[in-house]
Amino acid sequence: MFCYVLLVLVLCAEEIFAFSPAIRVSEVSVKAGGSISIPCLYSSQYTNHVKYLCKGYYWNYCTFAVRTDQKNSAKFSISDDKIQRIFTVTVNELTNDDLYYWCGVEINDGADDGYPFHLSVTTGTSSLYVDNQEEKAFLGGEITIKCHHQSNPGEMRWCRMGSSCVTQPSGSINGTEVTIDTNGPNVFSVTMRGLKTESSGWYLCVSGNLQFPVRLTVTEQPNTSKYYTCLKVTQEYVSELHVILLCEREMFIRVSEVSVKAGGSISIPCLYSSQYTNHVKYLCKGFYWISCTYEVRTDQNNSAKFSLSDDKIPKIFTVTVNELTNDDSYYCI
């Protein structure tokens, strides 16, 4: 069935994907030049159908931006989670031309189904946003997500895509405890406790008529540990390279031993947990943690000998040591 006027188009969109009512993305504030990932719901009958992102104000005249049966581009990408029954579209390098889109499902023997969402592109700070769209947490643990908003935000909620919402001060979603703290200036903090494997999925920070999507992945927590690793250089090779990583709650699969040639260089990836995303990271030289000296930090410039970079999405910072000598014996990170 085609929708010939905007009013009918909206009513048609309400029937899409058999959710009543559907908790889904409809209005998102984004910053020009950045990127945004939008989760799109669909019902089980469409699991093996082609999904797509369609660009344009009117459903009848929108044009394909990206499809699951075609390759992604630098501007648009799409992926389909058939277990959660959510496909995710990502729009990069946002401009004022990125305003009106549709989540669509191809129907081979009838008219396609789809529902719209609108991107409000700003040159300054977005009206509603989170620091990271991708968050990770451990089974049985908790996570706090800060939803930043402007003044007079309207009703503030935390919602699970296709499920239910919690408003201040507390509630639960699918058996997971949720609390909302609005005491911070221009921010409301959402804490989820007693996380389960099934807590993984897409959620929405909601402020008034705006939403901002957040994807949470919950995994089993390994044994906790604190450990040191050290770097010892011989004339020919660097051996027994162990990097120190102090973890309060996590033990990761990490670098434990590397052999490289003296005079060369080595880059070491260092994992950290989500609570340290915006903290300063550094490389410290010395055998003892309490007396080591800083060589390079994320809040200072790199040098010819040492460099450091921080990738906050996978939560890994990388330290590089160049021109390795016998003096490069012990480091702490």
Short mmCIF file of C-alpha atoms in Angstrom, two decimals:
data_model
loop_
_atom_site.label_atom_id
_atom_site.label_comp_id
_atom_site.label_asym_id
_atom_site.label_seq_id
_atom_site.Cartn_x
_atom_site.Cartn_y
_atom_site.Cartn_z
CA MET A 1 0.00 0.00 0.00
CA PHE A 2 1.31 3.46 -0.91
CA CYS A 3 0.91 6.53 1.28
CA TYR A 4 0.03 9.66 -0.68
CA VAL A 5 -0.06 12.30 2.04
CA LEU A 6 2.14 12.86 5.04
CA LEU A 7 -0.61 12.04 7.55
CA VAL A 8 -1.30 8.67 5.96
CA LEU A 9 2.45 8.05 5.65
CA VAL A 10 2.89 8.46 9.38
CA LEU A 11 0.01 6.14 10.13
CA CYS A 12 1.50 3.53 7.83
CA ALA A 13 4.81 3.87 9.61
CA GLU A 14 3.12 3.09 12.94
CA GLU A 15 2.10 -0.32 11.59
CA ILE A 16 5.59 -1.25 10.41
CA PHE A 17 7.25 -4.31 11.94
CA ALA A 18 4.35 -5.25 14.22
CA PHE A 19 5.50 -3.48 17.40
CA SER A 20 2.71 -1.76 19.34
CA PRO A 21 3.90 0.59 20.55
CA ALA A 22 7.42 0.40 19.12
CA ILE A 23 10.26 1.97 21.14
CA ARG A 24 12.45 3.10 18.27
CA VAL A 25 14.51 5.97 16.92
CA SER A 26 12.57 8.84 15.36
CA GLU A 27 14.51 12.07 16.15
CA VAL A 28 18.25 12.36 16.85
CA SER A 29 20.42 15.46 17.31
CA VAL A 30 23.88 15.02 15.74
CA LYS A 31 26.96 17.15 15.18
CA ALA A 32 28.00 18.14 11.67
CA GLY A 33 31.11 16.31 10.51
CA GLY A 34 30.56 13.41 12.89
CA SER A 35 28.85 10.05 12.49
CA ILE A 36 25.80 8.30 13.94
CA SER A 37 24.63 4.69 14.09
CA ILE A 38 20.87 4.12 14.03
CA PRO A 39 19.29 0.78 15.04
CA CYS A 40 16.21 -0.23 13.01
CA LEU A 41 13.68 -2.75 14.34
CA TYR A 42 11.94 -5.41 12.28
CA SER A 43 9.66 -8.37 13.04
CA SER A 44 10.62 -12.06 12.77
CA GLN A 45 8.81 -12.52 9.45
CA TYR A 46 11.45 -10.27 7.83
CA THR A 47 14.54 -12.00 9.26
CA ASN A 48 15.90 -13.14 5.89
CA HIS A 49 14.71 -10.17 3.85
CA VAL A 50 16.96 -7.45 2.44
CA LYS A 51 17.15 -4.39 4.68
CA TYR A 52 18.15 -0.92 3.58
CA LEU A 53 18.52 2.76 4.43
CA CYS A 54 16.48 5.04 2.20
CA LYS A 55 17.18 8.77 1.95
CA GLY A 56 14.45 11.37 1.42
CA TYR A 57 11.47 13.07 3.02
CA TYR A 58 8.83 11.00 1.21
CA TRP A 59 8.73 7.20 1.37
CA ASN A 60 7.56 6.91 -2.25
CA TYR A 61 10.49 8.93 -3.59
CA CYS A 62 13.38 8.12 -1.26
CA THR A 63 16.56 6.66 -2.76
CA PHE A 64 18.67 3.75 -1.51
CA ALA A 65 21.70 4.86 0.50
CA VAL A 66 22.89 1.37 1.51
CA ARG A 67 21.46 -2.18 1.40
CA THR A 68 22.37 -5.48 3.07
CA ASP A 69 22.77 -7.12 -0.35
CA GLN A 70 25.28 -4.52 -1.52
CA LYS A 71 28.68 -3.27 -0.33
CA ASN A 72 29.00 -0.52 2.24
CA SER A 73 30.52 2.82 1.29
CA ALA A 74 32.63 5.39 3.11
CA LYS A 75 29.48 7.43 3.76
CA PHE A 76 26.98 4.66 4.62
CA SER A 77 27.22 1.21 6.18
CA ILE A 78 24.68 -1.38 7.30
CA SER A 79 24.76 -4.59 9.38
CA ASP A 80 21.98 -7.00 10.35
CA ASP A 81 21.65 -8.72 13.76
CA LYS A 82 19.11 -11.47 13.01
CA ILE A 83 19.01 -12.67 16.62
CA GLN A 84 18.02 -9.28 18.05
CA ARG A 85 16.07 -8.55 14.82
CA ILE A 86 17.70 -5.14 14.53
CA PHE A 87 19.67 -3.85 11.59
CA THR A 88 22.04 -0.95 12.15
CA VAL A 89 22.79 1.82 9.67
CA THR A 90 25.71 4.22 10.09
CA VAL A 91 25.95 7.63 8.45
CA ASN A 92 29.40 9.26 8.40
CA GLU A 93 30.58 12.82 7.73
CA LEU A 94 27.19 14.30 8.60
CA THR A 95 26.05 17.46 6.80
CA ASN A 96 22.87 19.53 6.53
CA ASP A 97 21.90 17.25 3.65
CA ASP A 98 21.58 14.33 6.11
CA LEU A 99 18.12 15.06 7.49
CA TYR A 100 15.45 12.56 6.45
CA TYR A 101 15.89 8.80 6.26
CA TRP A 102 13.83 5.60 6.33
CA CYS A 103 14.60 2.17 7.78
CA GLY A 104 13.33 -0.18 5.07
CA VAL A 105 12.67 -3.88 4.46
CA GLU A 106 12.31 -5.26 0.96
CA ILE A 107 9.15 -7.31 0.30
CA ASN A 108 9.45 -9.48 -2.78
CA ASP A 109 5.74 -10.01 -3.40
CA GLY A 110 4.38 -6.65 -2.23
CA ALA A 111 5.15 -3.07 -1.26
CA ASP A 112 8.24 -2.60 0.94
CA ASP A 113 7.86 -1.71 4.61
CA GLY A 114 9.66 1.16 6.31
CA TYR A 115 9.51 3.83 8.98
CA PRO A 116 11.19 7.26 9.12
CA PHE A 117 13.71 8.95 11.37
CA HIS A 118 14.99 12.52 11.31
CA LEU A 119 18.52 13.76 12.00
CA SER A 120 18.84 17.28 13.39
CA VAL A 121 22.35 18.31 12.29
CA THR A 122 23.97 21.07 14.37
CA THR A 123 27.27 22.90 14.03
CA GLY A 124 27.68 23.15 17.80
CA THR A 125 26.95 20.73 20.62
CA SER A 126 24.14 18.27 20.00
CA SER A 127 20.99 18.76 22.06
CA LEU A 128 21.22 15.19 23.35
CA TYR A 129 24.24 12.87 23.16
CA VAL A 130 26.38 10.31 24.99
CA ASP A 131 30.17 10.10 25.01
CA ASN A 132 30.25 6.62 23.42
CA GLN A 133 27.59 4.86 21.36
CA GLU A 134 29.25 1.51 22.09
CA GLU A 135 29.46 0.38 25.72
CA LYS A 136 30.70 -2.89 27.26
CA ALA A 137 30.05 -4.36 30.71
CA PHE A 138 30.37 -7.63 32.59
CA LEU A 139 27.75 -10.21 33.50
CA GLY A 140 26.36 -9.53 36.97
CA GLY A 141 27.99 -6.11 37.11
CA GLU A 142 26.76 -2.61 36.48
CA ILE A 143 27.31 0.26 34.07
CA THR A 144 26.59 4.00 34.20
CA ILE A 145 25.88 5.96 31.03
CA LYS A 146 25.75 9.75 31.03
CA CYS A 147 23.17 11.34 28.73
CA HIS A 148 24.14 14.98 28.06
CA HIS A 149 21.34 17.42 27.27
CA GLN A 150 20.63 21.12 27.03
CA SER A 151 18.51 23.07 29.52
CA ASN A 152 14.75 22.38 29.67
CA PRO A 153 15.19 18.84 28.40
CA GLY A 154 11.60 17.64 28.91
CA GLU A 155 10.85 14.18 30.32
CA MET A 156 13.99 12.04 30.62
CA ARG A 157 13.78 8.29 30.04
CA TRP A 158 15.94 5.24 29.40
CA CYS A 159 14.39 2.82 26.92
CA ARG A 160 15.22 -0.53 25.38
CA MET A 161 14.60 -0.72 21.65
CA GLY A 162 11.30 -2.49 20.99
CA SER A 163 10.67 -3.05 24.70
CA SER A 164 9.94 -0.60 27.52
CA CYS A 165 11.18 2.57 29.25
CA VAL A 166 12.17 3.70 32.74
CA THR A 167 11.65 7.25 34.02
CA GLN A 168 13.23 8.83 37.08
CA PRO A 169 14.03 7.69 39.68
CA SER A 170 14.11 3.92 39.05
CA GLY A 171 12.56 0.85 37.47
CA SER A 172 13.55 -2.25 35.55
CA ILE A 173 13.86 -3.40 31.95
CA ASN A 174 13.62 -7.14 31.28
CA GLY A 175 14.59 -7.88 34.89
CA THR A 176 17.59 -5.52 34.98
CA GLU A 177 17.50 -2.77 37.63
CA VAL A 178 17.68 0.77 36.24
CA THR A 179 18.14 4.03 38.16
CA ILE A 180 18.19 7.56 36.72
CA ASP A 181 20.03 10.40 38.46
CA THR A 182 19.20 13.93 37.24
CA ASN A 183 21.25 15.86 39.81
CA GLY A 184 24.11 16.70 37.46
CA PRO A 185 24.02 19.92 35.41
CA ASN A 186 22.80 19.24 31.86
CA VAL A 187 23.22 15.49 32.27
CA PHE A 188 21.18 12.57 33.51
CA SER A 189 23.04 9.41 34.51
CA VAL A 190 21.56 5.98 33.87
CA THR A 191 22.86 3.04 35.94
CA MET A 192 21.99 -0.56 35.09
CA ARG A 193 22.71 -3.19 37.76
CA GLY A 194 22.63 -6.97 37.81
CA LEU A 195 23.41 -7.18 34.10
CA LYS A 196 22.52 -10.37 32.24
CA THR A 197 23.64 -11.72 28.90
CA GLU A 198 20.23 -10.80 27.52
CA SER A 199 20.82 -7.21 28.69
CA SER A 200 22.95 -6.81 25.56
CA GLY A 201 21.27 -4.74 22.88
CA TRP A 202 20.28 -1.24 21.80
CA TYR A 203 18.99 1.35 24.27
CA LEU A 204 17.85 4.94 23.92
CA CYS A 205 18.56 8.03 26.01
CA VAL A 206 15.32 9.97 25.65
CA SER A 207 14.91 13.66 26.43
CA GLY A 208 11.58 15.14 25.39
CA ASN A 209 11.12 14.19 21.73
CA LEU A 210 14.83 13.44 21.15
CA GLN A 211 16.49 10.04 21.40
CA PHE A 212 20.13 8.99 21.28
CA PRO A 213 20.91 5.29 20.68
CA VAL A 214 23.47 3.35 22.74
CA ARG A 215 24.53 -0.26 22.12
CA LEU A 216 25.44 -2.30 25.22
CA THR A 217 27.38 -5.57 25.07
CA VAL A 218 27.45 -7.73 28.23
CA THR A 219 30.08 -10.46 28.51
CA GLU A 220 31.26 -12.85 31.21
CA GLN A 221 33.78 -11.33 33.61
CA PRO A 222 37.20 -13.07 33.81
CA ASN A 223 39.07 -13.51 37.06
CA THR A 224 40.31 -10.29 38.62
CA SER A 225 44.04 -9.71 38.81
CA LYS A 226 46.77 -7.14 39.38
CA TYR A 227 50.04 -7.87 37.68
CA TYR A 228 53.34 -6.42 36.50
CA THR A 229 55.09 -7.07 33.23
CA CYS A 230 58.54 -5.84 32.33
CA LEU A 231 60.79 -5.16 29.36
CA LYS A 232 64.33 -6.56 29.23
CA VAL A 233 66.66 -5.83 26.30
CA THR A 234 69.70 -7.92 25.31
CA GLN A 235 72.32 -6.99 22.74
CA GLU A 236 70.51 -8.85 19.96
CA TYR A 237 66.89 -9.15 21.04
CA VAL A 238 64.31 -7.69 23.30
CA SER A 239 62.95 -10.58 25.35
CA GLU A 240 60.50 -11.11 28.16
CA LEU A 241 58.43 -8.10 27.26
CA HIS A 242 55.70 -7.83 29.88
CA VAL A 243 53.56 -4.74 30.15
CA ILE A 244 52.18 -3.68 33.49
CA LEU A 245 48.44 -3.14 33.60
CA LEU A 246 46.74 -2.49 36.92
CA CYS A 247 43.15 -3.68 36.79
CA GLU A 248 40.66 -3.21 39.57
CA ARG A 249 38.03 -5.54 38.18
CA GLU A 250 39.22 -7.09 34.93
CA MET A 251 41.93 -9.34 33.56
CA PHE A 252 42.33 -9.24 29.79
CA ILE A 253 43.93 -11.29 27.08
CA ARG A 254 46.98 -9.08 26.69
CA VAL A 255 50.61 -8.85 25.57
CA SER A 256 52.80 -10.97 27.82
CA GLU A 257 55.96 -11.81 25.86
CA VAL A 258 57.46 -10.37 22.67
CA SER A 259 60.89 -10.75 21.08
CA VAL A 260 62.28 -7.93 18.91
CA LYS A 261 65.69 -6.81 17.76
CA ALA A 262 67.73 -4.21 19.65
CA GLY A 263 67.86 -0.91 17.79
CA GLY A 264 64.36 -1.44 16.47
CA SER A 265 60.99 -0.35 17.85
CA ILE A 266 57.95 -1.98 19.44
CA SER A 267 54.31 -0.96 19.78
CA ILE A 268 52.34 -2.38 22.70
CA PRO A 269 48.51 -2.31 22.87
CA CYS A 270 47.20 -1.72 26.39
CA LEU A 271 43.63 -2.54 27.34
CA TYR A 272 41.58 -0.58 29.85
CA SER A 273 38.03 -0.74 31.16
CA SER A 274 35.20 1.63 30.18
CA GLN A 275 35.37 3.55 33.46
CA TYR A 276 38.80 4.88 32.37
CA THR A 277 37.77 6.04 28.88
CA ASN A 278 38.43 9.72 29.54
CA HIS A 279 41.35 9.27 31.95
CA VAL A 280 44.98 10.09 31.17
CA LYS A 281 47.04 7.06 30.08
CA TYR A 282 50.83 6.88 30.25
CA LEU A 283 54.04 4.86 29.94
CA CYS A 284 56.16 4.81 33.08
CA LYS A 285 59.82 3.71 33.15
CA GLY A 286 61.29 1.76 36.05
CA PHE A 287 61.27 -1.59 37.82
CA TYR A 288 59.05 -0.46 40.69
CA TRP A 289 55.57 0.96 40.12
CA ILE A 290 55.79 3.46 42.98
CA SER A 291 59.06 4.98 41.73
CA CYS A 292 58.82 4.77 37.94
CA THR A 293 59.03 7.97 35.85
CA TYR A 294 56.71 9.13 33.09
CA GLU A 295 58.03 8.79 29.54
CA VAL A 296 54.90 9.72 27.59
CA ARG A 297 51.31 10.63 28.47
CA THR A 298 48.10 11.22 26.51
CA ASP A 299 47.95 14.80 27.86
CA GLN A 300 51.48 15.60 26.64
CA ASN A 301 53.29 15.60 23.30
CA ASN A 302 55.00 12.49 21.95
CA SER A 303 58.79 12.38 21.51
CA ALA A 304 61.11 10.72 19.00
CA LYS A 305 61.76 7.93 21.52
CA PHE A 306 58.25 7.41 22.90
CA SER A 307 54.74 7.87 21.52
CA LEU A 308 51.24 7.08 22.76
CA SER A 309 47.80 7.06 21.15
CA ASP A 310 44.39 6.27 22.64
CA ASP A 311 41.55 4.55 20.74
CA LYS A 312 38.52 5.07 22.97
CA ILE A 313 36.13 2.89 20.95
CA PRO A 314 37.83 -0.51 21.55
CA LYS A 315 39.32 0.96 24.78
CA ILE A 316 42.97 0.33 23.86
CA PHE A 317 45.85 2.77 24.10
CA THR A 318 49.08 2.02 22.25
CA VAL A 319 52.61 2.89 23.39
CA THR A 320 55.60 2.79 21.03
CA VAL A 321 59.25 2.61 22.12
CA ASN A 322 61.82 3.39 19.40
CA GLU A 323 65.59 2.75 19.12
CA LEU A 324 65.55 0.03 21.76
CA THR A 325 68.71 -0.31 23.87
CA ASN A 326 69.85 -2.03 27.05
CA ASP A 327 68.52 0.96 28.96
CA ASP A 328 65.00 -0.03 27.92
CA SER A 329 64.62 -2.58 30.66
CA TYR A 330 61.51 -2.01 32.76
CA TYR A 331 58.29 -0.15 31.99
CA CYS A 332 54.94 0.16 33.67
CA ILE A 333 51.65 1.10 32.02
#
